[in-house]
CSV table of C-alpha atoms and ligand atoms in Angstrom, one decimal:
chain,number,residue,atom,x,y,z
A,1,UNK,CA,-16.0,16.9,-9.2
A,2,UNK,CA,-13.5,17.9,-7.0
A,3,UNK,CA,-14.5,21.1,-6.1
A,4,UNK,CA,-17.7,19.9,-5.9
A,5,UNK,CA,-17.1,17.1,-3.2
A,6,UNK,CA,-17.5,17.3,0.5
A,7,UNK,CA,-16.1,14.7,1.4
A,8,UNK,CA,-13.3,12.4,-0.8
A,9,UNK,CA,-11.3,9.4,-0.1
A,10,UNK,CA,-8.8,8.5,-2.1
A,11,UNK,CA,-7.7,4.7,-2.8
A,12,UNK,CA,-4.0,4.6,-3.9
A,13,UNK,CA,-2.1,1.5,-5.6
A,14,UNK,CA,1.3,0.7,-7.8
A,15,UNK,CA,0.5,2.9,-10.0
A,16,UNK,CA,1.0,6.3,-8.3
A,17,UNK,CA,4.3,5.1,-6.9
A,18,UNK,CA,5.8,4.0,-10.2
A,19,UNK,CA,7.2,7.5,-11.0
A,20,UNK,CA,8.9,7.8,-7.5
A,21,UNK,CA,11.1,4.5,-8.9
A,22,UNK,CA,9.0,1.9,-6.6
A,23,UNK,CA,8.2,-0.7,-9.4
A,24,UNK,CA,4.8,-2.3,-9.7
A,25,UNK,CA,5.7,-6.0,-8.1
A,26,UNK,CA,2.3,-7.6,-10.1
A,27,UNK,CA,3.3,-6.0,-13.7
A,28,UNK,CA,4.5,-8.2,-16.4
A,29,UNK,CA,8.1,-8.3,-16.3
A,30,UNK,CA,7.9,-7.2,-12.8
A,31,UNK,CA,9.4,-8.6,-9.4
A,32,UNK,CA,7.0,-11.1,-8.5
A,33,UNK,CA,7.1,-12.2,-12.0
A,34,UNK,CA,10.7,-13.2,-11.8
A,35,UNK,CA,10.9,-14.2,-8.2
A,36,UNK,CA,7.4,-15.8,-6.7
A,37,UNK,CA,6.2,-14.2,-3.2
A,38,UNK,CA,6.8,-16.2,-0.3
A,39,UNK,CA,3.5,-16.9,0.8
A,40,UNK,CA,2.7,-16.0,4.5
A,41,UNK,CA,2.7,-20.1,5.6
A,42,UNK,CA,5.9,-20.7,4.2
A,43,UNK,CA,7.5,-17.6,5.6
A,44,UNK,CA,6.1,-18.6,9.2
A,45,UNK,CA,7.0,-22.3,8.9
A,46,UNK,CA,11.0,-22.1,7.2
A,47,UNK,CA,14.0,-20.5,8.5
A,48,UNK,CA,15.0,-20.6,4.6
A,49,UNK,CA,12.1,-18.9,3.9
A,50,UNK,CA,12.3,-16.2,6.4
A,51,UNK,CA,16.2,-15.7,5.2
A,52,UNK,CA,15.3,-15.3,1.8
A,53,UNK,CA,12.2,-13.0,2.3
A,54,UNK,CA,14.8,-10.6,4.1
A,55,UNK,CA,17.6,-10.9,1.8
A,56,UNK,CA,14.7,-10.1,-1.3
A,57,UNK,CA,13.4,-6.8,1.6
A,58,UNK,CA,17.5,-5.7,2.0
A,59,UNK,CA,18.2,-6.0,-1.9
A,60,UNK,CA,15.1,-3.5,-2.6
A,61,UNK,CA,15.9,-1.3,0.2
A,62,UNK,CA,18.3,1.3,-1.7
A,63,UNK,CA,15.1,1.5,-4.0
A,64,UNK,CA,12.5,2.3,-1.0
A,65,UNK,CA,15.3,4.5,0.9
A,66,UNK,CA,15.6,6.7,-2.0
A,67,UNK,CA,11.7,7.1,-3.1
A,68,UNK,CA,9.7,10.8,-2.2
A,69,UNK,CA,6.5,11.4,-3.1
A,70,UNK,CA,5.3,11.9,-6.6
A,71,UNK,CA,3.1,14.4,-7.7
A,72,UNK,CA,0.6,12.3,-7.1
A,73,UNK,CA,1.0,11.6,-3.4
A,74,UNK,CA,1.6,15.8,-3.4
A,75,UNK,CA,-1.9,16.7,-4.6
A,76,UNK,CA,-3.5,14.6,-2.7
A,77,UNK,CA,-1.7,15.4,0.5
A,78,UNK,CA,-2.9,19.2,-0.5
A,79,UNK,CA,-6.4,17.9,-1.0
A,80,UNK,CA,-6.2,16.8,2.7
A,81,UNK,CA,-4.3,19.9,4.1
A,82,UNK,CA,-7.3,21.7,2.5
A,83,UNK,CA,-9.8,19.1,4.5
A,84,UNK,CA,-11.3,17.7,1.5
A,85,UNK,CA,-10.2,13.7,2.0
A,86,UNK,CA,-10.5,12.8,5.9
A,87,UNK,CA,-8.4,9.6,5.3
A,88,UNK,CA,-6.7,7.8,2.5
A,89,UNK,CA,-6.8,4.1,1.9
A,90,UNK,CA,-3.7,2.0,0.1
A,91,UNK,CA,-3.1,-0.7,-1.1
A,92,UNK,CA,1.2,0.5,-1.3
A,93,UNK,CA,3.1,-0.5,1.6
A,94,UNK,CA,5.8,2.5,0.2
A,95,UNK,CA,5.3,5.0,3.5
A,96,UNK,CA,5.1,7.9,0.5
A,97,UNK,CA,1.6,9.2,1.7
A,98,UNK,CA,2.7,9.5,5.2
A,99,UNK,CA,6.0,11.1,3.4
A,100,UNK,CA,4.1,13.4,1.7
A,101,UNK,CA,2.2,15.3,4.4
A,102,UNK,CA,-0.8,12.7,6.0
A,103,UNK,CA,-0.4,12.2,9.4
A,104,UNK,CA,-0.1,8.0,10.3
A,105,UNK,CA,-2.9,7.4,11.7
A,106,UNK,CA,-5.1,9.0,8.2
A,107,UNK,CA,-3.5,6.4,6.7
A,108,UNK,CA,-5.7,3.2,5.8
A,109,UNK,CA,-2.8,0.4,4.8
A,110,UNK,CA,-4.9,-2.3,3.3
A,111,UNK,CA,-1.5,-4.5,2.8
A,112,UNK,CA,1.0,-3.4,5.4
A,113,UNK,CA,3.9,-1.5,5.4
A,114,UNK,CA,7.8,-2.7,4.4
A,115,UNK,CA,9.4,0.3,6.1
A,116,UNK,CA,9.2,-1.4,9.2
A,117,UNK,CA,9.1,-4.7,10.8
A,118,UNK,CA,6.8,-6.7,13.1
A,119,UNK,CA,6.8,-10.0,15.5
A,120,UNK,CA,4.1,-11.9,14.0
A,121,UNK,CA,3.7,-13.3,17.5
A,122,UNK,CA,3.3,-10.7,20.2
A,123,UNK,CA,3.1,-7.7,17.1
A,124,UNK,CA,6.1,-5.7,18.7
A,125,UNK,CA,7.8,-3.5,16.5
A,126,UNK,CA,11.3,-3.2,14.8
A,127,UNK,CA,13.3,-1.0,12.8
A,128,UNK,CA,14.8,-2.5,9.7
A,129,UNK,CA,18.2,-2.0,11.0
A,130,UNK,CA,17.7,-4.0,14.2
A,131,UNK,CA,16.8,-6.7,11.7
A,132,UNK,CA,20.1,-6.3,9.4
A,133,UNK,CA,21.9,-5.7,12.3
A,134,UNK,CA,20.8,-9.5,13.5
A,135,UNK,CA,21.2,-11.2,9.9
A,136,UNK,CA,24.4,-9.7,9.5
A,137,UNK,CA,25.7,-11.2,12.6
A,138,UNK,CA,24.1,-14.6,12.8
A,139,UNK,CA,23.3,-14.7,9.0
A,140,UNK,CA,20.0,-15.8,10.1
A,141,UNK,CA,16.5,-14.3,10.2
A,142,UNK,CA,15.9,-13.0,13.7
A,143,UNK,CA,13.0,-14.1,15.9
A,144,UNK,CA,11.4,-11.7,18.4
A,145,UNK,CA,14.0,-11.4,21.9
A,146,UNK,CA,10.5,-10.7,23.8
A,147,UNK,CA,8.5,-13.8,22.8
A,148,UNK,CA,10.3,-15.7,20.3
A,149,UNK,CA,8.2,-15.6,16.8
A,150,UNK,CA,9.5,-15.0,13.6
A,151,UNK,CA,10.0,-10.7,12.3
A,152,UNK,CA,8.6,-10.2,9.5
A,153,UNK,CA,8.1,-6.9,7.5
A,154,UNK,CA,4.9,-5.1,8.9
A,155,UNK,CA,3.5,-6.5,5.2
A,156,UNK,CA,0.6,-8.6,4.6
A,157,UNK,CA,1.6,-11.5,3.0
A,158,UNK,CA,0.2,-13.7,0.5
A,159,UNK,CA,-2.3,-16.2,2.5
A,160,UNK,CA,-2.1,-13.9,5.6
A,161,UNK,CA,-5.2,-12.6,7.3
A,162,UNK,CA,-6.1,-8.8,6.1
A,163,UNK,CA,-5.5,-6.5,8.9
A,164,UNK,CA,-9.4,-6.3,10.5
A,165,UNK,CA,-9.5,-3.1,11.5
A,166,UNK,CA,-8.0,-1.1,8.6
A,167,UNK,CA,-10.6,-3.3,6.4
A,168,UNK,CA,-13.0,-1.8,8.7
A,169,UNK,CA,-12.0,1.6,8.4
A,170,UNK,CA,-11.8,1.3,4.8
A,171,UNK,CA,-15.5,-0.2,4.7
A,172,UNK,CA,-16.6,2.9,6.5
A,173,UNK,CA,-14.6,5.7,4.6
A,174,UNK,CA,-16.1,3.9,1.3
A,175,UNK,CA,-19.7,4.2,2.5
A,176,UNK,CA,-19.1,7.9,4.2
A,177,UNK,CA,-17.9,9.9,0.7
A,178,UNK,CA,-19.4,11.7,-1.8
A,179,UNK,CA,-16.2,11.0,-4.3
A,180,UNK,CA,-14.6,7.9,-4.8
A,181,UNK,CA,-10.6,8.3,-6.4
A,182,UNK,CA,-9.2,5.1,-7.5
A,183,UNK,CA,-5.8,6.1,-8.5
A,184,UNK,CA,-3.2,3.5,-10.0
A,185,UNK,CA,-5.0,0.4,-9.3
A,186,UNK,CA,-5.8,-2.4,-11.5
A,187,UNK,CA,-8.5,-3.1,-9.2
A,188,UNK,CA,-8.4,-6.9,-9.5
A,189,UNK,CA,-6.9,-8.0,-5.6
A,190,UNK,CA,-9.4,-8.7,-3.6
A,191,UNK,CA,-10.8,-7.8,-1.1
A,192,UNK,CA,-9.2,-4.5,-1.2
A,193,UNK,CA,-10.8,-3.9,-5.0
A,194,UNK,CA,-14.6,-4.2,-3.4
A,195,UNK,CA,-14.2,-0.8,-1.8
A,196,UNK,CA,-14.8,1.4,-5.3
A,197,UNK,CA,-17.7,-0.7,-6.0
A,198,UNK,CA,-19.2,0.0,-2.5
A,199,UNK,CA,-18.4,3.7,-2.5
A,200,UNK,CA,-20.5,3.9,-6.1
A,201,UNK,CA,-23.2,1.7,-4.3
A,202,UNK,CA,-23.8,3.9,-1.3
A,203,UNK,CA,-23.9,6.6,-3.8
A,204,UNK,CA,-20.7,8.2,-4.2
A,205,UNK,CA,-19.2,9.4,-7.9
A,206,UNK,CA,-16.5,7.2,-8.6
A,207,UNK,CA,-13.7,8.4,-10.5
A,208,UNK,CA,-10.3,6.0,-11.9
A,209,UNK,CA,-7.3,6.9,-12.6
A,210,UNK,CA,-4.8,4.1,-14.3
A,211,UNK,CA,-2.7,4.0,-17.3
A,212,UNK,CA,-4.1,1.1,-18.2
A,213,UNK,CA,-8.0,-0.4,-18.0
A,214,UNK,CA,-9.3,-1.5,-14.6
A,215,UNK,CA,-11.9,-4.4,-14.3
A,216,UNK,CA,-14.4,-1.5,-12.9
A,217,UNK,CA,-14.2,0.9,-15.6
A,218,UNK,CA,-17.6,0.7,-16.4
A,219,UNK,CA,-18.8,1.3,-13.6
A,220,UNK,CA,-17.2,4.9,-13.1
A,221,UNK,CA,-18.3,8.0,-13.6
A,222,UNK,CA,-15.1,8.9,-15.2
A,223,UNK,CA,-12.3,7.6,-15.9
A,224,UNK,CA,-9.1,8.5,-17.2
A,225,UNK,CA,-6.5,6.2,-18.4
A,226,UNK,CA,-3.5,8.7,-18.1
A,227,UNK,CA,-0.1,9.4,-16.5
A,228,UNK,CA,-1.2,9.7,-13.1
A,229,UNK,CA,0.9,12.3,-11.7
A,230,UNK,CA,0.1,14.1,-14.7
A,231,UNK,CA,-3.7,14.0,-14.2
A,232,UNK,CA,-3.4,15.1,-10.5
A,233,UNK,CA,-0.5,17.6,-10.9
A,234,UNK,CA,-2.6,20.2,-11.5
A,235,UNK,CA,-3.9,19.8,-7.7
A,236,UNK,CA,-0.2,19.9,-5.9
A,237,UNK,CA,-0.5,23.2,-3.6
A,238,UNK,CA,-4.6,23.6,-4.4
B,1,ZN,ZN1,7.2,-11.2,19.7
């Protein structure tokens, strides 16, 4: 199918990140099991809230600081080099595609980014370590100097507004491919889990990848419930 394809766009989540040491915050047992999210009100409305979101960001950061690319992220950054996938959509906010050889701007973040922050005001950005710097001075959560809103990692939040234009792009890459990879995704967050079905409607083959079963299974033309960066390794360097 690969070989085959013109044109493939890939659709990345937790599960091709889990071998690089980033754990899957939804699995049982994991993170967001133990420690709730903050949703995106609460952040924006409490100090406390925005203290503890960053304290929970800093404690994970020797875990994102040390994470490169899986084999994964590898094959299909060669599957681009090659000009097979124009762009690749994600729903990891890890960096390891843009790590691993796609340039920025090929790289359709459904939930954000965490390498990086953002005033949710005025949208300027800021490095983590302005942010530590602040908190480790004031102990407090820093707003923005320029306008005075709250930081926050360049994430989408629970109860925050998905980022328009990358939905967009997404909608279009979807409808545009001949093949469809939905690679480590349980494919049960919406909106981001619509795009595989759409791709498969506008006549694409759809192909999933997971370890474990997806709620869209049945819909594929394949699917492969299998180590992930032991499927795609075969296609680091093709
Ligand atoms: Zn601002």
């Amino acid at each position: 199918m690969i070989a085959e394809a013109r044109v493939i766009v890939p659709f990345t989540g937790a599960g091709i990140s889990t071998e690089c040491g980033i754990p899957d915050f939804r699995s049982p047992g994991g993170l967001w099991t133990r420690n709730r999210p903050i949703p995106y009100d609460e952040f924006v409305a409490s100090q406390d809230a925005r203290d503890e979101a960053w304290r929970r960001r800093f404690a994970m950061e020797p875990t994102f600081a040390a994470a490169r690319p899986g084999r994964g992220h590898r094959a299909l950054a060669s599957l681009y080099k090659a000009g097979k996938i124009p762009a690749i959509i994600t729903q990891n906010i890890d960096n390891l595609h843009q790590h691993s050889g796609f340039a920025a701007e090929h790289v359709i973040e459904l939930h954000g980014n965490t390498t990086y922050a953002r005033c949710i005001g005025c949208g300027e950005q800021y490095g983590l370590a302005w942010v530590k710097e602040r908190m480790d001075a004031t102990s407090y959560a820093p707003d923005c100097p320029a306008c005075g809103e709250p930081v926050k990692t360049a994430t989408i939040s629970f109860g925050q507004a998905m980022p328009e234009d990358a939905m967009q792009r997404a909608d279009e890459l979807a409808r545009s491919c001949d093949l469809f990879l939905a690679i480590g995704s349980s494919l049960v967050v919406w909106p981001a889990a619509g795009f595989p079905m759409l791709a498969k409607e506008c006549g694409a083959r759809l192909v999933i990848i997971n370890n474990e079963p997806t709620g869209q299974d049945e819909l594929a033309d394949l699917v492969i419930h299998h180590d992930i960066g032991e499927t795609l390794g075969p296609f680091v360097g093709n």
